[in-house]
């Protein structure tokens, strides 16, 4: 039974929390109610059995626990009794809970909040990422992320930011932050920042689900581009690790394991988005992924086209990480020496000194050039920076080969 409750927590807790925030109108109160509801479930379900609709049961239990908590605290703060009475009198239904996380996402991405706070809050509240994982995504410290989240919650409470999907007129200004959130959620699932597993399928599928919901709400080219990008990357997931869980690089992947249905859907979305001529960075990244997906083998990849797409992407969104990806593509087209020059320039600028993939790429280029001492130092630096077990094992194998 404990394992079953744990599974329900993993699959339902974020949905339950989003609905509780809608019902209770307060982040902190909803989080306390969520934990109390699961505490009651651990006590009752082993004897009573799991309810037919665990999500509705948890929301209902959490709501009652929140009302009880407010009434207990009203002895010291009388206004809380009025809040408890209002919550008890307000009707609620579990018929419309599927979109609660989308409503919550737009609340978290309200323009009254700082951009980084929008993303951090959404990743924490909707997807249950730890502050450490969010910090890794932001290249920031956990304490900085925690402060952003606390300030964002306070701003929502003080400004009485509504819990709703904005009107169509308001959507465009809110869209960039929402897309960024979904993209970071997918990235954390596609390449987990830490832990024993390379990927977290629950996060990639959640990001794709949110992307589909957003496309239904707002069929804009960049929404199509982001969904296409996620589908094309997700199509390769079965081939990215071996049967024993070891990392398999793109050029060594068994392409028969790639999900052709996801590739077809993703490529169709890319084509539809690009024909609009109103595309942006997500469409361009999806186009790069489509070139990889359509290549029959690694050796038949059109690297010149990929470098050209990266050039356009960099003009749209200057980024050292995109420059690093372009350097890898240049190395595949022109050779490791050309790639090494670009990576060395990036590292000398200092922007990617703490990014393990930059040092790993340098190690690979040096290895291919026979500069084994430099390769070893670069791989050792990458090993010291990565927190993911499969990547650690991969780099350790590379170092063993150099010896």
Coordinates of C-alpha atoms in Angstrom, one line a residue:
X1 CA 0.0 0.0 0.0
X2 CA 2.9 2.4 0.8
X3 CA 4.2 1.9 -2.7
X4 CA 0.8 2.6 -4.2
X5 CA 0.4 5.8 -2.2
X6 CA 3.9 6.9 -3.3
X7 CA 2.9 6.3 -6.9
X8 CA -0.2 8.3 -6.5
X9 CA 1.8 11.1 -4.9
X10 CA 4.2 11.2 -7.8
X11 CA 1.4 11.2 -10.4
X12 CA -1.2 13.3 -8.7
X13 CA 0.4 15.6 -6.1
X14 CA 1.0 18.5 -8.5
X15 CA -2.5 18.3 -9.9
X16 CA -3.9 18.2 -6.4
X17 CA -1.8 21.2 -5.4
X18 CA -2.9 23.2 -8.4
X19 CA -6.6 22.6 -7.6
X20 CA -6.1 23.4 -3.9
X21 CA -4.4 26.7 -4.9
X22 CA -7.5 27.5 -7.0
X23 CA -9.9 26.4 -4.2
X24 CA -8.0 28.0 -1.3
X25 CA -6.5 31.0 -3.1
X26 CA -3.2 30.8 -1.2
X27 CA 0.0 29.0 -2.1
X28 CA 1.3 28.2 1.4
X29 CA -2.2 27.2 2.7
X30 CA -2.6 24.9 -0.3
X31 CA 0.9 23.3 0.3
X32 CA 0.1 22.6 3.9
X33 CA -3.3 21.2 2.9
X34 CA -1.7 18.9 0.3
X35 CA 0.7 17.4 2.9
X36 CA -2.0 17.0 5.5
X37 CA -4.3 15.2 2.9
X38 CA -1.5 12.7 2.1
X39 CA -0.8 12.2 5.8
X40 CA -4.5 11.3 6.3
X41 CA -4.3 9.0 3.2
X42 CA -1.4 7.1 4.7
X43 CA -3.4 6.5 7.8
X44 CA -6.8 5.6 6.2
X45 CA -6.2 4.0 2.9
X46 CA -4.5 0.8 4.2
X47 CA -7.8 0.1 6.0
X48 CA -10.4 1.7 3.8
X49 CA -8.8 1.1 0.5
X50 CA -7.8 3.6 -2.2
X51 CA -10.8 5.7 -3.3
X52 CA -12.1 5.4 -6.8
X53 CA -11.0 9.0 -7.5
X54 CA -7.9 9.6 -5.4
X55 CA -7.4 13.1 -6.7
X56 CA -10.9 14.3 -5.8
X57 CA -10.6 12.7 -2.4
X58 CA -7.2 14.4 -1.7
X59 CA -8.5 17.8 -2.8
X60 CA -11.6 17.4 -0.6
X61 CA -9.6 16.2 2.4
X62 CA -7.1 19.0 1.9
X63 CA -9.8 21.6 1.7
X64 CA -11.4 20.5 5.0
X65 CA -8.0 20.4 6.6
X66 CA -7.3 23.9 5.5
X67 CA -10.6 25.2 6.9
X68 CA -9.9 23.5 10.2
X69 CA -6.4 25.0 10.3
X70 CA -7.8 28.5 9.7
X71 CA -10.4 28.0 12.4
X72 CA -7.7 27.0 14.9
X73 CA -5.6 30.0 14.0
X74 CA -8.6 32.3 14.2
X75 CA -8.3 32.4 18.0
X76 CA -5.3 34.6 17.4
X77 CA -6.4 36.2 14.2
X78 CA -10.2 36.7 14.0
X79 CA -10.2 37.6 10.3
X80 CA -9.2 34.0 9.6
X81 CA -12.6 32.8 10.8
X82 CA -14.2 34.9 8.0
X83 CA -11.8 33.3 5.5
X84 CA -12.7 29.8 6.8
X85 CA -16.4 30.5 6.5
X86 CA -16.0 31.8 3.0
X87 CA -14.1 28.7 1.9
X88 CA -16.7 26.4 3.5
X89 CA -19.5 28.2 1.8
X90 CA -17.8 28.3 -1.6
X91 CA -18.9 25.4 -3.9
X92 CA -16.2 23.5 -5.7
X93 CA -16.2 20.8 -8.4
X94 CA -13.6 18.3 -9.6
X95 CA -15.0 18.4 -13.1
X96 CA -12.6 21.0 -14.4
X97 CA -9.4 20.2 -12.7
X98 CA -7.4 19.1 -15.8
X99 CA -6.6 22.7 -16.7
X100 CA -5.8 23.8 -13.1
X101 CA -2.0 23.5 -13.7
X102 CA -2.4 25.6 -16.9
X103 CA -4.2 28.3 -14.9
X104 CA -1.6 28.1 -12.2
X105 CA 1.2 28.4 -14.8
X106 CA -0.3 31.7 -16.1
X107 CA -0.6 32.9 -12.5
X108 CA 3.0 32.1 -11.8
X109 CA 4.0 33.8 -15.1
X110 CA 2.1 37.0 -14.4
X111 CA 4.0 40.1 -15.7
X112 CA 3.9 41.6 -12.2
X113 CA 6.6 39.0 -11.3
X114 CA 10.2 39.2 -12.3
X115 CA 11.0 36.9 -15.3
X116 CA 13.3 34.6 -13.3
X117 CA 10.9 34.4 -10.4
X118 CA 8.1 33.4 -12.8
X119 CA 10.0 30.4 -14.0
X120 CA 11.4 29.4 -10.7
X121 CA 8.0 29.5 -9.0
X122 CA 6.3 27.5 -11.8
X123 CA 9.0 24.8 -11.8
X124 CA 8.7 24.5 -8.0
X125 CA 4.9 24.6 -7.6
X126 CA 3.7 22.9 -10.8
X127 CA 6.4 20.3 -11.4
X128 CA 7.8 19.8 -7.9
X129 CA 11.4 20.4 -8.9
X130 CA 13.7 20.9 -6.0
X131 CA 15.4 24.3 -5.5
X132 CA 18.7 22.5 -6.3
X133 CA 17.4 21.3 -9.7
X134 CA 16.0 24.7 -10.5
X135 CA 19.3 26.3 -9.5
X136 CA 21.1 24.0 -11.9
X137 CA 18.8 25.0 -14.7
X138 CA 19.4 28.7 -13.9
X139 CA 23.1 28.4 -13.2
X140 CA 22.3 30.0 -9.9
X141 CA 22.6 29.0 -6.2
X142 CA 19.8 27.2 -4.4
X143 CA 19.5 30.1 -1.8
X144 CA 19.0 32.6 -4.6
X145 CA 16.2 30.4 -6.1
X146 CA 14.6 30.0 -2.7
X147 CA 14.5 33.8 -2.2
X148 CA 13.0 34.3 -5.7
X149 CA 10.2 31.8 -4.9
X150 CA 9.4 33.3 -1.5
X151 CA 9.3 36.8 -3.0
X152 CA 7.1 35.7 -5.9
X153 CA 4.5 34.1 -3.6
X154 CA 4.4 37.2 -1.5
X155 CA 3.9 39.3 -4.6
X156 CA 1.0 37.1 -5.8
X157 CA -0.7 37.4 -2.4
X158 CA -0.2 41.1 -1.9
X159 CA -1.1 42.1 -5.5
X160 CA -4.1 39.6 -5.5
X161 CA -3.0 38.2 -8.8
X162 CA -5.9 36.2 -10.2
X163 CA -5.8 32.5 -10.7
X164 CA -7.1 32.2 -14.2
X165 CA -6.0 31.8 -17.9
X166 CA -5.7 35.4 -19.2
X167 CA -7.9 36.7 -22.0
X168 CA -6.7 36.3 -25.6
X169 CA -5.7 39.9 -25.7
X170 CA -3.4 39.4 -22.7
X171 CA -1.9 36.1 -23.9
X172 CA 1.0 37.3 -26.1
X173 CA 2.8 39.2 -23.4
X174 CA 2.5 36.3 -21.1
X175 CA 3.5 33.6 -23.6
X176 CA 7.3 33.9 -23.6
X177 CA 7.6 33.1 -19.9
X178 CA 5.2 30.2 -20.2
X179 CA 7.1 28.7 -23.1
X180 CA 10.3 29.2 -21.2
X181 CA 8.9 27.3 -18.2
X182 CA 7.7 24.4 -20.3
X183 CA 11.1 24.2 -22.0
X184 CA 13.0 24.1 -18.8
X185 CA 10.6 21.4 -17.4
X186 CA 11.3 19.3 -20.5
X187 CA 15.0 19.9 -20.3
X188 CA 15.1 18.7 -16.7
X189 CA 13.3 15.6 -17.7
X190 CA 15.3 15.0 -20.9
X191 CA 18.6 15.3 -19.1
X192 CA 18.2 15.3 -15.3
X193 CA 20.5 17.7 -13.5
X194 CA 21.3 15.1 -10.9
X195 CA 20.5 11.5 -9.8
X196 CA 20.9 7.9 -10.8
X197 CA 18.9 8.2 -14.1
X198 CA 19.7 10.1 -17.2
X199 CA 16.1 11.1 -17.9
X200 CA 12.8 11.7 -16.0
X201 CA 10.0 10.5 -18.2
X202 CA 7.4 12.0 -15.9
X203 CA 8.8 15.5 -16.5
X204 CA 9.2 15.1 -20.3
X205 CA 5.6 13.8 -20.6
X206 CA 4.3 16.5 -18.3
X207 CA 6.0 19.2 -20.4
X208 CA 4.6 17.7 -23.6
X209 CA 1.1 17.5 -22.1
X210 CA 1.3 21.2 -21.1
X211 CA 2.6 22.0 -24.6
X212 CA -0.4 20.3 -26.1
X213 CA -2.8 22.2 -23.8
X214 CA -1.1 25.5 -24.7
X215 CA -1.3 24.8 -28.4
X216 CA -5.1 24.2 -28.1
X217 CA -5.4 27.5 -26.3
X218 CA -3.0 29.5 -28.5
X219 CA -2.0 27.9 -31.9
X220 CA 0.9 30.3 -32.4
X221 CA 4.0 29.3 -34.4
X222 CA 6.3 29.4 -31.4
X223 CA 4.0 27.2 -29.4
X224 CA 4.0 24.7 -32.4
X225 CA 7.8 25.1 -32.5
X226 CA 8.3 24.2 -28.8
X227 CA 5.9 21.3 -28.9
X228 CA 7.7 20.0 -32.1
X229 CA 11.1 20.4 -30.4
X230 CA 10.0 18.4 -27.4
X231 CA 8.4 15.6 -29.5
X232 CA 11.5 15.3 -31.7
X233 CA 13.8 15.0 -28.6
X234 CA 11.4 12.7 -26.8
X235 CA 11.4 10.4 -29.9
X236 CA 15.1 9.6 -29.2
X237 CA 14.7 8.8 -25.5
X238 CA 14.6 5.0 -25.9
X239 CA 17.9 5.0 -27.7
X240 CA 19.7 7.5 -25.4
X241 CA 20.6 4.8 -22.8
X242 CA 21.7 1.2 -23.1
X243 CA 19.8 -1.7 -21.5
X244 CA 22.0 -1.2 -18.4
X245 CA 21.3 2.5 -18.2
X246 CA 24.5 3.8 -19.7
X247 CA 24.6 7.0 -21.8
X248 CA 24.6 6.5 -25.6
X249 CA 25.7 9.5 -27.6
X250 CA 23.7 10.6 -30.7
X251 CA 26.0 9.3 -33.3
X252 CA 26.0 5.8 -31.7
X253 CA 22.3 5.5 -31.1
X254 CA 20.2 2.7 -32.6
X255 CA 17.9 4.8 -34.8
X256 CA 15.4 1.9 -35.2
X257 CA 14.5 2.6 -31.6
X258 CA 13.5 6.2 -32.4
X259 CA 9.7 6.8 -32.2
X260 CA 8.7 7.4 -35.8
X261 CA 5.2 8.6 -34.8
X262 CA 6.6 11.4 -32.6
X263 CA 9.1 12.3 -35.4
X264 CA 6.3 12.5 -37.9
X265 CA 4.2 14.7 -35.6
X266 CA 7.1 16.9 -34.7
X267 CA 8.2 17.4 -38.3
X268 CA 4.7 18.3 -39.4
X269 CA 4.5 20.9 -36.7
X270 CA 7.9 22.4 -37.7
X271 CA 6.8 22.7 -41.3
X272 CA 3.5 24.3 -40.3
X273 CA 5.3 26.8 -38.0
X274 CA 8.0 27.7 -40.6
X275 CA 5.5 28.4 -43.3
X276 CA 4.0 31.1 -41.2
X277 CA 7.2 33.1 -41.5
X278 CA 6.6 34.3 -37.9
X279 CA 8.8 31.8 -36.3
X280 CA 11.3 32.3 -33.5
X281 CA 14.0 30.4 -31.5
X282 CA 11.8 27.4 -30.6
X283 CA 10.9 26.8 -34.2
X284 CA 14.6 27.1 -35.2
X285 CA 15.7 24.6 -32.6
X286 CA 12.9 22.3 -33.7
X287 CA 14.2 22.6 -37.3
X288 CA 17.6 21.5 -36.1
X289 CA 16.1 18.5 -34.3
X290 CA 14.1 17.7 -37.4
X291 CA 17.3 17.5 -39.5
X292 CA 18.8 15.0 -37.0
X293 CA 15.5 13.0 -37.0
X294 CA 15.3 12.8 -40.8
X295 CA 18.9 11.6 -41.3
X296 CA 18.9 7.8 -42.0
X297 CA 22.3 7.6 -40.1
X298 CA 24.7 9.7 -38.2
X299 CA 27.0 9.9 -41.2
X300 CA 24.3 11.2 -43.4
X301 CA 23.4 14.1 -41.2
X302 CA 23.4 17.5 -43.0
X303 CA 25.7 19.3 -40.7
X304 CA 26.1 22.3 -43.0
X305 CA 22.3 22.9 -42.7
X306 CA 22.5 22.5 -38.9
X307 CA 25.4 25.0 -38.7
X308 CA 23.4 27.5 -40.8
X309 CA 20.3 27.1 -38.6
X310 CA 22.5 27.7 -35.5
X311 CA 23.8 30.9 -37.2
X312 CA 20.2 32.1 -37.6
X313 CA 19.3 31.0 -34.0
X314 CA 22.3 32.9 -32.5
X315 CA 21.2 36.1 -34.3
X316 CA 17.8 35.7 -32.7
X317 CA 19.0 34.6 -29.2
X318 CA 22.6 35.1 -28.4
X319 CA 23.6 32.4 -25.9
X320 CA 26.9 30.7 -24.9
X321 CA 25.1 27.3 -24.7
X322 CA 23.8 27.7 -28.2
X323 CA 27.3 28.7 -29.3
X324 CA 28.6 25.5 -27.7
X325 CA 26.0 23.4 -29.6
X326 CA 27.1 25.2 -32.8
X327 CA 30.7 24.4 -32.0
X328 CA 29.9 20.7 -31.9
X329 CA 28.1 21.0 -35.2
X330 CA 31.1 22.8 -36.8
X331 CA 33.4 20.1 -35.5
X332 CA 31.2 17.5 -37.2
X333 CA 31.3 19.4 -40.5
X334 CA 34.9 20.8 -40.5
X335 CA 36.7 18.6 -38.0
X336 CA 37.6 18.7 -34.3
X337 CA 40.3 21.4 -34.6
X338 CA 37.6 23.9 -35.8
X339 CA 35.3 22.9 -32.9
X340 CA 38.1 23.1 -30.3
X341 CA 39.0 26.7 -31.3
X342 CA 35.4 27.7 -30.8
X343 CA 35.1 26.0 -27.4
X344 CA 38.4 27.4 -26.2
X345 CA 37.1 30.9 -27.1
X346 CA 33.9 30.2 -25.1
X347 CA 35.8 29.0 -22.1
X348 CA 38.2 31.9 -22.2
X349 CA 35.3 34.3 -22.0
X350 CA 34.4 32.6 -18.7
X351 CA 30.7 32.1 -19.3
X352 CA 30.7 28.3 -19.4
X353 CA 33.5 27.6 -16.9
X354 CA 31.1 25.8 -14.6
X355 CA 29.2 24.0 -17.4
X356 CA 30.3 20.4 -17.6
X357 CA 29.3 19.9 -21.2
X358 CA 31.7 22.6 -22.4
X359 CA 34.6 20.8 -20.7
X360 CA 33.3 17.4 -21.9
X361 CA 33.2 18.8 -25.5
X362 CA 36.8 20.1 -25.2
X363 CA 37.9 16.7 -23.9
X364 CA 36.3 14.9 -26.9
X365 CA 37.9 17.3 -29.4
X366 CA 41.3 16.9 -27.8
X367 CA 40.9 13.1 -27.7
X368 CA 40.1 13.0 -31.4
X369 CA 43.2 15.2 -32.1
X370 CA 45.5 12.9 -30.0
X371 CA 46.1 15.6 -27.4
X372 CA 45.5 13.2 -24.6
X373 CA 46.9 15.2 -21.6
X374 CA 44.6 18.1 -22.5
X375 CA 41.7 15.7 -23.0
X376 CA 42.3 14.1 -19.6
X377 CA 42.3 17.5 -17.8
X378 CA 39.1 18.6 -19.6
X379 CA 37.3 15.3 -18.8
X380 CA 38.4 15.5 -15.1
X381 CA 37.0 19.1 -14.9
X382 CA 33.7 17.9 -16.5
X383 CA 33.6 15.0 -14.1
X384 CA 34.0 17.3 -11.1
X385 CA 31.0 19.5 -12.3
X386 CA 28.4 16.9 -13.3
X387 CA 26.0 15.5 -10.7
X388 CA 24.3 12.9 -12.9
X389 CA 25.4 9.3 -12.5
X390 CA 25.2 8.1 -16.1
X391 CA 27.3 11.1 -17.3
X392 CA 29.8 10.4 -14.5
X393 CA 30.1 6.8 -15.7
X394 CA 30.5 7.9 -19.3
X395 CA 33.2 10.4 -18.5
X396 CA 35.0 7.9 -16.3
X397 CA 35.0 5.4 -19.2
X398 CA 36.5 8.1 -21.4
X399 CA 39.2 8.8 -18.9
X400 CA 40.0 5.1 -18.6
X401 CA 40.3 4.8 -22.4
X402 CA 42.9 7.7 -22.3
X403 CA 45.0 5.8 -19.9

